[in-house]
mmCIF file of C-alpha atoms in Angstrom:
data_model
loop_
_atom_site.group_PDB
_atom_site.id
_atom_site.type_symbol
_atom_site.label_atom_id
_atom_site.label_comp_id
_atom_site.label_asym_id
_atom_site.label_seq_id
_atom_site.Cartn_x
_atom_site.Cartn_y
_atom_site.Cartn_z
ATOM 1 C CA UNK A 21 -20.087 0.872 23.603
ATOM 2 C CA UNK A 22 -17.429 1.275 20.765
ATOM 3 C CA UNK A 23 -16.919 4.324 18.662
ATOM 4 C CA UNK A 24 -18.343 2.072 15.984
ATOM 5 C CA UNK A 25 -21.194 0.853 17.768
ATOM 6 C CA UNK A 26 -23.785 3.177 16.478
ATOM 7 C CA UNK A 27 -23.216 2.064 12.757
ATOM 8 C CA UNK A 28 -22.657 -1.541 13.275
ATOM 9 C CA UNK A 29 -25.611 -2.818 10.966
ATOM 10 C CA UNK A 30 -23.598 -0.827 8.590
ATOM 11 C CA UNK A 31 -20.309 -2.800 9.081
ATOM 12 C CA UNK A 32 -21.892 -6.046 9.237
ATOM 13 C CA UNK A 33 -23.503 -5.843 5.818
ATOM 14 C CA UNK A 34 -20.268 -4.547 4.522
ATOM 15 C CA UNK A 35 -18.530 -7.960 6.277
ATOM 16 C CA UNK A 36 -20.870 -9.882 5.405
ATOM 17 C CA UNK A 37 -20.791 -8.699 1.919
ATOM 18 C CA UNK A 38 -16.755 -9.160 1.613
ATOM 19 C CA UNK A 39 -17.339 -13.164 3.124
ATOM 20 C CA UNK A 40 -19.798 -13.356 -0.185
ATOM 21 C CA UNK A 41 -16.442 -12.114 -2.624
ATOM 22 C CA UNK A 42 -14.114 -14.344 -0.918
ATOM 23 C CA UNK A 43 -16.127 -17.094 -1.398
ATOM 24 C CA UNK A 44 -16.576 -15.882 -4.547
ATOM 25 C CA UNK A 45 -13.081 -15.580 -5.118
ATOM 26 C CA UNK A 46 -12.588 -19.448 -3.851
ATOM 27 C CA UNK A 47 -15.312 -20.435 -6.632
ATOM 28 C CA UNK A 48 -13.243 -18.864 -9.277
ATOM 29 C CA UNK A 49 -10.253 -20.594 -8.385
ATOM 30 C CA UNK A 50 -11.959 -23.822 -8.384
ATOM 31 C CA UNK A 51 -13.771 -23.363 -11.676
ATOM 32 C CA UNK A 52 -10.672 -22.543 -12.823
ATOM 33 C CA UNK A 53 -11.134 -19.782 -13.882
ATOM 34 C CA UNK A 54 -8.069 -16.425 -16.313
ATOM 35 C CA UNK A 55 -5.549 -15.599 -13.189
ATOM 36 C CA UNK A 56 -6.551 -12.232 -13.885
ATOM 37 C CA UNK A 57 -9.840 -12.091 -13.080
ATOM 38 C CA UNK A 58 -9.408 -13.445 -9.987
ATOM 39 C CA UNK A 59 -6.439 -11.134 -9.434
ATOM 40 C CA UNK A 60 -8.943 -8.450 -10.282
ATOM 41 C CA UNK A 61 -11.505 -9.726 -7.723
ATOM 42 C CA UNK A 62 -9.046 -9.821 -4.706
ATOM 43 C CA UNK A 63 -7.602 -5.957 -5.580
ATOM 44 C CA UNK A 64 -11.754 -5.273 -5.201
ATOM 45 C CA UNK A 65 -12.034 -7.133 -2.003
ATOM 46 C CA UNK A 66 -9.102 -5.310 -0.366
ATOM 47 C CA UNK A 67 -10.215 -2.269 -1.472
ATOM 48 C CA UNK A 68 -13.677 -3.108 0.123
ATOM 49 C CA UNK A 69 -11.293 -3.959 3.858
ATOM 50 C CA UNK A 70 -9.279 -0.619 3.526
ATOM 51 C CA UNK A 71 -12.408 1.702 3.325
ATOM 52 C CA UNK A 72 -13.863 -0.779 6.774
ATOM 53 C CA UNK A 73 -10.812 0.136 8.606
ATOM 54 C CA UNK A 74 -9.940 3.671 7.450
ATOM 55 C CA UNK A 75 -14.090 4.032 8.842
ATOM 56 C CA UNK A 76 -13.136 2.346 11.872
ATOM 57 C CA UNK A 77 -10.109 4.656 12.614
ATOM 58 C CA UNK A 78 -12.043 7.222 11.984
ATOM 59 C CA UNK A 79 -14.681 6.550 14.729
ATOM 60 C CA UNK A 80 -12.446 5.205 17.012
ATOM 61 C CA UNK A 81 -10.446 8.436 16.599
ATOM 62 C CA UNK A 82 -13.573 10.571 16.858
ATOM 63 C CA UNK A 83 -14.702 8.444 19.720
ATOM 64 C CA UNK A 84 -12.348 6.847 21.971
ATOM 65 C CA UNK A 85 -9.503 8.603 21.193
ATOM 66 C CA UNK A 86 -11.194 12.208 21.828
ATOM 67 C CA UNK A 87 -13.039 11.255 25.127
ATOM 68 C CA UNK A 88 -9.668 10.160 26.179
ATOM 69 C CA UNK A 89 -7.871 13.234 25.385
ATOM 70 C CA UNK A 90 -10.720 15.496 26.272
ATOM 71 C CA UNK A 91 -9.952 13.890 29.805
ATOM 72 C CA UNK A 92 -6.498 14.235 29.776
ATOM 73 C CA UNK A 93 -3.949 12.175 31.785
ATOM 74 C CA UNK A 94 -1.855 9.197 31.294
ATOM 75 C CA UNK A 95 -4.427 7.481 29.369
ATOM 76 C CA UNK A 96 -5.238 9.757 26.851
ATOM 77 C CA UNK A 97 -1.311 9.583 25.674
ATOM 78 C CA UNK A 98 -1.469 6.174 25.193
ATOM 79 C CA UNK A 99 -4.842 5.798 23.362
ATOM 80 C CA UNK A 100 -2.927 8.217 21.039
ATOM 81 C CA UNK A 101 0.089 6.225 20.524
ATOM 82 C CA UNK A 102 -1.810 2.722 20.388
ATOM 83 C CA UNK A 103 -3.798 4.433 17.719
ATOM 84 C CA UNK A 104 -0.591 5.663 15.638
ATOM 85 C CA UNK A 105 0.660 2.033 15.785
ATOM 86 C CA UNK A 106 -2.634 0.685 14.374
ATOM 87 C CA UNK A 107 -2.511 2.992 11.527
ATOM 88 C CA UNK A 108 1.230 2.042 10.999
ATOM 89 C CA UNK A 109 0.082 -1.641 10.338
ATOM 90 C CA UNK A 110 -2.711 -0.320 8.253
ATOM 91 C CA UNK A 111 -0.532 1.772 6.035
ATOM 92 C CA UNK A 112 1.819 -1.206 5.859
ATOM 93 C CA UNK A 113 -0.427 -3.993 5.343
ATOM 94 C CA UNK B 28 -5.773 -25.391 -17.316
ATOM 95 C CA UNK B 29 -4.299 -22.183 -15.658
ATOM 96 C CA UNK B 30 -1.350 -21.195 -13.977
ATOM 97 C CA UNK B 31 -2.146 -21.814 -10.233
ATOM 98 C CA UNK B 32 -4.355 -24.685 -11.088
ATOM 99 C CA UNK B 33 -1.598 -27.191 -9.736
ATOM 100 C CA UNK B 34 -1.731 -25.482 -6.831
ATOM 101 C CA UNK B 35 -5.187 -25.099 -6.341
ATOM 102 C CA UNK B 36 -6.052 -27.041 -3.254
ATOM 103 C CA UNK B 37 -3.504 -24.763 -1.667
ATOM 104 C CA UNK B 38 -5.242 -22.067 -2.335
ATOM 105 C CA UNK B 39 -8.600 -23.022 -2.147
ATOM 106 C CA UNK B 40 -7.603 -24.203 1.663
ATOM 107 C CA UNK B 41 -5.938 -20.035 2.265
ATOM 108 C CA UNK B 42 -9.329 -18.754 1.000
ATOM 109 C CA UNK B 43 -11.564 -20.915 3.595
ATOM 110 C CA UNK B 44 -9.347 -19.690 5.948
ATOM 111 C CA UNK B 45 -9.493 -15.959 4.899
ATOM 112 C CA UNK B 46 -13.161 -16.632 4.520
ATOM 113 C CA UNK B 47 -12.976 -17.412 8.676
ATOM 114 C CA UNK B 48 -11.145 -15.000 9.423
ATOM 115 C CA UNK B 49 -13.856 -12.321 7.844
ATOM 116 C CA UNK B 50 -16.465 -14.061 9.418
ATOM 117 C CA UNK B 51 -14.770 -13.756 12.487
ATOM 118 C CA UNK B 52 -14.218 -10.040 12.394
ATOM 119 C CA UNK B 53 -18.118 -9.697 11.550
ATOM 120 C CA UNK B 54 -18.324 -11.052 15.259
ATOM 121 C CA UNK B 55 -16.213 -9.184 16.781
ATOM 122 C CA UNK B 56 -18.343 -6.071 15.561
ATOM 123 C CA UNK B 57 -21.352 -7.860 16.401
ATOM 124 C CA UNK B 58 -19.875 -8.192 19.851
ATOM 125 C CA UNK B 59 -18.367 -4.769 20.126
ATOM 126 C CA UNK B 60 -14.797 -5.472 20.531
ATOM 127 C CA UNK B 61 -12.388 -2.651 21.203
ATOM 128 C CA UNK B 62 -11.478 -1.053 17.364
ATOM 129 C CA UNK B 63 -7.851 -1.415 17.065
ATOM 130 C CA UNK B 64 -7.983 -5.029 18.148
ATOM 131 C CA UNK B 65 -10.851 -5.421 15.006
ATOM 132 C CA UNK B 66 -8.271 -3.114 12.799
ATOM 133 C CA UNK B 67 -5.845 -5.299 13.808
ATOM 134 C CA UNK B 68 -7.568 -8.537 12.469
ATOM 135 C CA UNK B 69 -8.807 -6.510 9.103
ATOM 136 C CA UNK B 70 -4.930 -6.065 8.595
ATOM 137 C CA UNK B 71 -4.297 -9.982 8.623
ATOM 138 C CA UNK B 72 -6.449 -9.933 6.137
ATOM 139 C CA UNK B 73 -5.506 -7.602 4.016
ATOM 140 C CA UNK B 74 -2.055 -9.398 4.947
ATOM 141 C CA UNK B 75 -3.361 -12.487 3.655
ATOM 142 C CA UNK B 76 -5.009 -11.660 0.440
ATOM 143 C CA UNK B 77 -1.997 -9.780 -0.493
ATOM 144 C CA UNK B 78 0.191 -13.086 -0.282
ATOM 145 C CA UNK B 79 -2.287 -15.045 -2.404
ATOM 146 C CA UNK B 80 -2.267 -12.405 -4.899
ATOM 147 C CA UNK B 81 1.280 -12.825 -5.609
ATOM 148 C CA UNK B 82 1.261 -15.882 -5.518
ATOM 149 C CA UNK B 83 -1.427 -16.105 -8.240
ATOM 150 C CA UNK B 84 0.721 -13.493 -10.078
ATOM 151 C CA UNK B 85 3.837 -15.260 -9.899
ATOM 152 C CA UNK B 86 2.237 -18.378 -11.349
ATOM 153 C CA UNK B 87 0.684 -15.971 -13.599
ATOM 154 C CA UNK B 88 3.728 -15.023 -15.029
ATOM 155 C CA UNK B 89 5.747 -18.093 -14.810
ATOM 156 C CA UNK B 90 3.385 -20.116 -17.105
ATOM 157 C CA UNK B 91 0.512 -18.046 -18.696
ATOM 158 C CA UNK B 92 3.134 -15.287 -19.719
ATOM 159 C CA UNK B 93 5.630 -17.165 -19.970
ATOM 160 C CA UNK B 94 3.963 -19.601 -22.522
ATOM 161 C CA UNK B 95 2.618 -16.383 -24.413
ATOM 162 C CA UNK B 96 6.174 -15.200 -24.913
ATOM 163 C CA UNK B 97 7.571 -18.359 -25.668
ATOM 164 C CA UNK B 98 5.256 -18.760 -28.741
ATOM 165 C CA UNK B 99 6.200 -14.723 -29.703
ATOM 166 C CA UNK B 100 3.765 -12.599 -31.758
ATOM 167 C CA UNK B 101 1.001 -10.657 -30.681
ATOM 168 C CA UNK B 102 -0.514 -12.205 -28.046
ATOM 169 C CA UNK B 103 2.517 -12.227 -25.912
ATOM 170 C CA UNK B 104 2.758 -8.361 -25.878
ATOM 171 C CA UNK B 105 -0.972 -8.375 -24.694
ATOM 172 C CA UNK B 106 -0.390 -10.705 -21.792
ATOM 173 C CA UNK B 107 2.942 -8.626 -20.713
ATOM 174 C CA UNK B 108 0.497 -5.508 -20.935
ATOM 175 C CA UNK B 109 -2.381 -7.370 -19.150
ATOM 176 C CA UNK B 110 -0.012 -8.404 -16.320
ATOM 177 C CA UNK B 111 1.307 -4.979 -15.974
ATOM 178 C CA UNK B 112 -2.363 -3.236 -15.341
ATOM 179 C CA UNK B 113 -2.812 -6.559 -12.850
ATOM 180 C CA UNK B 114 0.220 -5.475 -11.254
ATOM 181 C CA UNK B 115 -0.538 -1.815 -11.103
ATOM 182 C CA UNK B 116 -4.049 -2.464 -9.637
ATOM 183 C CA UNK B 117 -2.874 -4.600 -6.812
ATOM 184 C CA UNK B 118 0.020 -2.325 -6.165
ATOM 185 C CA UNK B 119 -2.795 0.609 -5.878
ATOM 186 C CA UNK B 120 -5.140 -1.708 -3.566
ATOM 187 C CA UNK C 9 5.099 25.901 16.395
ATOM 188 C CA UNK C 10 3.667 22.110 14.876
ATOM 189 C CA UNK C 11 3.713 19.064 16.280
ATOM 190 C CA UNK C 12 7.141 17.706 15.097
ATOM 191 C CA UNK C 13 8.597 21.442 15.558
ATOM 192 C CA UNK C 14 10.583 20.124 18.499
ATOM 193 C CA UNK C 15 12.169 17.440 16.382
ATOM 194 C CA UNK C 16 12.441 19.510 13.024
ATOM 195 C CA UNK C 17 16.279 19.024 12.980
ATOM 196 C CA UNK C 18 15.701 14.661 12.921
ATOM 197 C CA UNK C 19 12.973 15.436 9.631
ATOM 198 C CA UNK C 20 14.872 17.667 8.309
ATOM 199 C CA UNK C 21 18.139 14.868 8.037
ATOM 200 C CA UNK C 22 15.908 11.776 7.241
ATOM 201 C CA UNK C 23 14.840 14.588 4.242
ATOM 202 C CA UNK C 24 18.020 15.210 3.210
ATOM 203 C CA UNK C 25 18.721 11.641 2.977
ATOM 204 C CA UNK C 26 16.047 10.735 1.074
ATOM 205 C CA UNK C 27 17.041 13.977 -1.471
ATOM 206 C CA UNK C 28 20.548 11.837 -1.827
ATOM 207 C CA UNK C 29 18.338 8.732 -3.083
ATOM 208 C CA UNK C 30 16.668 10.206 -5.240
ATOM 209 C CA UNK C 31 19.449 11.809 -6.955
ATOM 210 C CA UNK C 32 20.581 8.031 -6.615
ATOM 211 C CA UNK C 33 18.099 6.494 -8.498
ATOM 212 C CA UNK C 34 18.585 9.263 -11.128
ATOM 213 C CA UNK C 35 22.163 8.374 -11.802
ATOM 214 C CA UNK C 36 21.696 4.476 -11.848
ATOM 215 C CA UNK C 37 18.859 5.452 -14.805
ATOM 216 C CA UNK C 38 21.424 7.776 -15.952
ATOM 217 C CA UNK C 39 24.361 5.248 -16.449
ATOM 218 C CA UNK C 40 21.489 2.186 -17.731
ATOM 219 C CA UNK C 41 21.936 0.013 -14.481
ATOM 220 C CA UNK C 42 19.853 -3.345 -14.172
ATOM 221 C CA UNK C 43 15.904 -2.726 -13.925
ATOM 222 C CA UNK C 44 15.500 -4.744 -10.736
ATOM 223 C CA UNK C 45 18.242 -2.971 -8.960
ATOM 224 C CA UNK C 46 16.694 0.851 -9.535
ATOM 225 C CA UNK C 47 13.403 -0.929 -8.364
ATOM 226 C CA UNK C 48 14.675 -2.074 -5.272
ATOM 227 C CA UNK C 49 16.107 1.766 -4.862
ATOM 228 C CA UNK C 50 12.782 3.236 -5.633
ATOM 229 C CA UNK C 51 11.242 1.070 -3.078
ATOM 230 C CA UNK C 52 14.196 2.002 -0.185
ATOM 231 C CA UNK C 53 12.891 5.385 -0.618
ATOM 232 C CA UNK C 54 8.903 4.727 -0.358
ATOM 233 C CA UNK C 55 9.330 3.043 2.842
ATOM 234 C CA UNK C 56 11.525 6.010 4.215
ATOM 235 C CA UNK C 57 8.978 8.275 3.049
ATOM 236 C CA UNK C 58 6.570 6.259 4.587
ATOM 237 C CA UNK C 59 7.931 6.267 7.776
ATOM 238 C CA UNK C 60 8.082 10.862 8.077
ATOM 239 C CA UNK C 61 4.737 10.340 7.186
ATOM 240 C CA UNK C 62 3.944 8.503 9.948
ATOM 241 C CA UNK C 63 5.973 10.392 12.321
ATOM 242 C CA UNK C 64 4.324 13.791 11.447
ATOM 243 C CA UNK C 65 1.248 11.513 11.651
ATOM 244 C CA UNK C 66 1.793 10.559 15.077
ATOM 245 C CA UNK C 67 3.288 14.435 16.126
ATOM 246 C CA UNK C 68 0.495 15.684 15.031
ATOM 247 C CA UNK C 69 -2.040 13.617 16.593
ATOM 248 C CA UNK C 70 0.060 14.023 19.787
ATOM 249 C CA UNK C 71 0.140 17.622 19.523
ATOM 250 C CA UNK C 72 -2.627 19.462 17.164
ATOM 251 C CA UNK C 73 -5.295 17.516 17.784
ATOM 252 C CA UNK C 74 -4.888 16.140 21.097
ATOM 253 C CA UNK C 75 -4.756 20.244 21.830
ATOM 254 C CA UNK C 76 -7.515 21.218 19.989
ATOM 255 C CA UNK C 77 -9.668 17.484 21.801
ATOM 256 C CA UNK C 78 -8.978 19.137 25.341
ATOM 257 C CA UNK C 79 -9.733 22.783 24.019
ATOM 258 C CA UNK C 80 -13.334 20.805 23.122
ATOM 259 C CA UNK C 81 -15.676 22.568 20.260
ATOM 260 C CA UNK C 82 -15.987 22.552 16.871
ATOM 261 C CA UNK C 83 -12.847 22.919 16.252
ATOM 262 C CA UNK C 84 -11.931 19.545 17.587
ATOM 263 C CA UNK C 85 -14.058 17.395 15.581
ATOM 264 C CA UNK C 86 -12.868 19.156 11.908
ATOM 265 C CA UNK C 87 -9.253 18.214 13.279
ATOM 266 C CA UNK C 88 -10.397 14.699 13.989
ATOM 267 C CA UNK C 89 -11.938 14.534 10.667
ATOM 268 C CA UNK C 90 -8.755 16.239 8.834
ATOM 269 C CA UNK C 91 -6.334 13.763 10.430
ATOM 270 C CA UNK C 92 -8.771 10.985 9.171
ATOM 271 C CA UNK C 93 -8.596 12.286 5.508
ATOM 272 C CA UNK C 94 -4.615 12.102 5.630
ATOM 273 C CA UNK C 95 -4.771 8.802 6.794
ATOM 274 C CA UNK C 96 -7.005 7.776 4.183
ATOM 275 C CA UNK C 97 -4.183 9.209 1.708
ATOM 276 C CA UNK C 98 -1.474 7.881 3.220
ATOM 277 C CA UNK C 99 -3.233 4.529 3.043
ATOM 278 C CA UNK C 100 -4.215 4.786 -0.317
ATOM 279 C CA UNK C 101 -0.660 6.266 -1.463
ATOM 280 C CA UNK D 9 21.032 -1.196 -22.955
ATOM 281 C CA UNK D 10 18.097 -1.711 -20.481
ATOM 282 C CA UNK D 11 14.344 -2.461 -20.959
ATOM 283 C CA UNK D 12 13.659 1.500 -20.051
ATOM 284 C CA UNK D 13 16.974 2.981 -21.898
ATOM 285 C CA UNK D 14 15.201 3.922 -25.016
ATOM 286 C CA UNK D 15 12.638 6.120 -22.269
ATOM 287 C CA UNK D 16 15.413 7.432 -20.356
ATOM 288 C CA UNK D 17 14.766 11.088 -20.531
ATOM 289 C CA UNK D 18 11.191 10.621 -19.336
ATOM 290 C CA UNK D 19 12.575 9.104 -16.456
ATOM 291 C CA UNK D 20 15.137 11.337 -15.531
ATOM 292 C CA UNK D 21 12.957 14.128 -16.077
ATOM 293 C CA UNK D 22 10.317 12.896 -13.440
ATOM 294 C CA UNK D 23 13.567 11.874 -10.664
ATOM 295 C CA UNK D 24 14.186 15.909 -11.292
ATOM 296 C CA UNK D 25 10.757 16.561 -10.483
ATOM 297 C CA UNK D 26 10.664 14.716 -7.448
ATOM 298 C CA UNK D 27 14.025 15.565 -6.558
ATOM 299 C CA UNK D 28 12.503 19.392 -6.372
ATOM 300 C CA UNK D 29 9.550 17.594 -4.584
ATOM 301 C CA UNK D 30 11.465 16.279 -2.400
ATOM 302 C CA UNK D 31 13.343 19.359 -1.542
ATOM 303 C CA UNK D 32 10.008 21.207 -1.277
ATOM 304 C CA UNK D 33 8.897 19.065 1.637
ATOM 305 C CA UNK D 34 12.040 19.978 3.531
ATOM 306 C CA UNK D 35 11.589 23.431 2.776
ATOM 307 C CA UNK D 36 7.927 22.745 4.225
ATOM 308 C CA UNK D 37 9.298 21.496 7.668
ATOM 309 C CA UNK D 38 12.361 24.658 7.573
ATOM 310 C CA UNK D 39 9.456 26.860 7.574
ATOM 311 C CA UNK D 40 7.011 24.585 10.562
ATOM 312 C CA UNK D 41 4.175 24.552 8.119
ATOM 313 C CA UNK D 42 1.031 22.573 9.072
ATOM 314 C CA UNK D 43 1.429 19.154 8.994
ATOM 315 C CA UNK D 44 -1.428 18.066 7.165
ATOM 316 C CA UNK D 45 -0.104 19.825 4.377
ATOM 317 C CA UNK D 46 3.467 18.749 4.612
ATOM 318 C CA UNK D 47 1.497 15.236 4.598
ATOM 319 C CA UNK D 48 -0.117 15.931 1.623
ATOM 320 C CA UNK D 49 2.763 16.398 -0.491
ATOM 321 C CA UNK D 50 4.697 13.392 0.664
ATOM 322 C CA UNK D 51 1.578 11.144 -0.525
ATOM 323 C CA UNK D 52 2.239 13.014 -3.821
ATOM 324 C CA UNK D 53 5.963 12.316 -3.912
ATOM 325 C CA UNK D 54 4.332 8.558 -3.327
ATOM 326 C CA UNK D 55 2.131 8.372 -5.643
ATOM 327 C CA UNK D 56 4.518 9.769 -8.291
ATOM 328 C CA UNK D 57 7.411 7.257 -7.126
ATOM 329 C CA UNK D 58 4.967 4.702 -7.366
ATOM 330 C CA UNK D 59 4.427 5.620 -11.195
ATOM 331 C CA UNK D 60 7.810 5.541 -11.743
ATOM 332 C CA UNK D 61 7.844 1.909 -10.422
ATOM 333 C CA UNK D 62 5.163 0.325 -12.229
ATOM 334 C CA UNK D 63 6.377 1.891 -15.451
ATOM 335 C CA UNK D 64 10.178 0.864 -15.031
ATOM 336 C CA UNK D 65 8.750 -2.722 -14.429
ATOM 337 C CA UNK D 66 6.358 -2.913 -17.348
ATOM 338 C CA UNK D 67 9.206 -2.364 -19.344
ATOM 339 C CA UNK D 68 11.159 -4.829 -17.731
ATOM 340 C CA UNK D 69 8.763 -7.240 -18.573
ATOM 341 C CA UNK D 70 8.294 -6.379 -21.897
ATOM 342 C CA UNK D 71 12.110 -6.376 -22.571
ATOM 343 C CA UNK D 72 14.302 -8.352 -20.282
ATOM 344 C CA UNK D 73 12.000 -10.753 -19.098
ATOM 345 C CA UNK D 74 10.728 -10.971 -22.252
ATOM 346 C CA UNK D 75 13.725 -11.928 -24.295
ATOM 347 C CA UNK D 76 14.652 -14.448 -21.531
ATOM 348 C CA UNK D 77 11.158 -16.359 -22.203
ATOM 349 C CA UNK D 78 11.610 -16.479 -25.885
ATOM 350 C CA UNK D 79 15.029 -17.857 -25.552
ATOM 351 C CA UNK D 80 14.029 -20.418 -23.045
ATOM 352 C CA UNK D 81 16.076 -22.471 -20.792
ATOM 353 C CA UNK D 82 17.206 -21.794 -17.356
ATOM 354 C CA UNK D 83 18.068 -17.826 -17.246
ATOM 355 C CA UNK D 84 14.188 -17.335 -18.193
ATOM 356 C CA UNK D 85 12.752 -18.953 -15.101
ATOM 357 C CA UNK D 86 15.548 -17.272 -12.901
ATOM 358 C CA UNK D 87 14.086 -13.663 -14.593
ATOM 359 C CA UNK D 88 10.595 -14.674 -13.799
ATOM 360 C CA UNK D 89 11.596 -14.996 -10.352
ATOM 361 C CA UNK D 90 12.888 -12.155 -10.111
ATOM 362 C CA UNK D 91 10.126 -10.276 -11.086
ATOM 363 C CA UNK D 92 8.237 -11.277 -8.872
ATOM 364 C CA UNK D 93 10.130 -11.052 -5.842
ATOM 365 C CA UNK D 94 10.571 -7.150 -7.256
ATOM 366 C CA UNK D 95 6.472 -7.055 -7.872
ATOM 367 C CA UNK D 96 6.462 -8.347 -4.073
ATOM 368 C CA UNK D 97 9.023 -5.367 -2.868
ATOM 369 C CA UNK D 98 6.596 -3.254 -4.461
ATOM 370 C CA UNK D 99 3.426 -4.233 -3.369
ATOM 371 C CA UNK D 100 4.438 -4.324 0.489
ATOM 372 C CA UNK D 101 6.619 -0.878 0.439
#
């Protein structure tokens, strides 16, 4: 079990529904279609990856990240730091 | 005839694989995989699409804009303007 | 006391610094320097932003709402969710 | 004279402003306030920085960039370049 687990048919349309706009996306390019508007379409399809993740963080922090503080110890100190470093890459990505 | 369209194979071949790599995080969901390793892979992405969209922007300006201002008059001003919102918008995603 | 209390005097230089780039970037506009070269100032100072905000990020995490996760309670879960609307910010900043 | 000179005083007003922003986050951390809301203003001296950016480098398109397209040759493609290595800087900070 995940901290996501309980809203994965959630995630998986929203996956599923970012493949469709990159392949999208790759149609565009092949039909050759103003720079722009596929600019426009790949700002929309990160967009669409930031709100997955920032949902993700927030159940694994809500999730994983509590039950291992509310247990204390070693562990919980590094669930805390691995989860600073994965928000590190997410605000620098 | 657009900017990247010399360069299109190129970037028809980064979108297949960005179009894997989605798919593949849609599995890693389906098979409940720890978060921050599926956060991590949503960052590559995120990573990735970022690097065509300069690219695309780059060609963008070194031919579509580049051609606009070349010729002068009104249009030009409209494309400079045009790449500037593009710009904004991905620097915003 | 907060989280990064115990490391106030560190903040409160890396603060400072970025005070001294500012004022930087307001004399290179000041005395007309190249475009480019303010940009690449402007962006200096982003990333060092960037990185207090994820060290009061992580401080707090660490501290706050570890605290208020081994506490238990309501209390716990409107941290969680407050530290996941900063994130969101910071992301989206 | 510089693709933003004839909008200096705009700009130096707002590097005052966030030079007093700036200053007021320090203050912030002087006085231990809660993190979250020392947070919050940081993602506001972002966000303004970030307006700064995008508007210094819409005018460098629309000037210097500009007037190296129209006059052609070698220089032009060397500004293009440029541009978008700065665009890059941007993007990823």
């Amino acid at each position: 079990m995940r901290g996501y687990t309980h809203d994965k048919d959630r995630y998986l349309k929203r996956m599923r529904r970012i493949e469709g706009q990159v392949r999208g996306i790759a149609r565009m390019i092949e039909e050759d279609e103003y720079c722009i508007d596929v600019l426009t379409q790949v700002s929309a399809v990160t967009k669409a990856l930031q709100a997955v993740s920032l949902g993700l963080l927030d159940e694994h922090l809500q999730h994983c990240v509590a039950e291992a503080l509310a247990d204390g110890g070693e562990d919980a100190e590094a669930k805390v730091k691995e989860a600073s470093e994965a928000i590190a890459r997410l605000v620098r990505s």
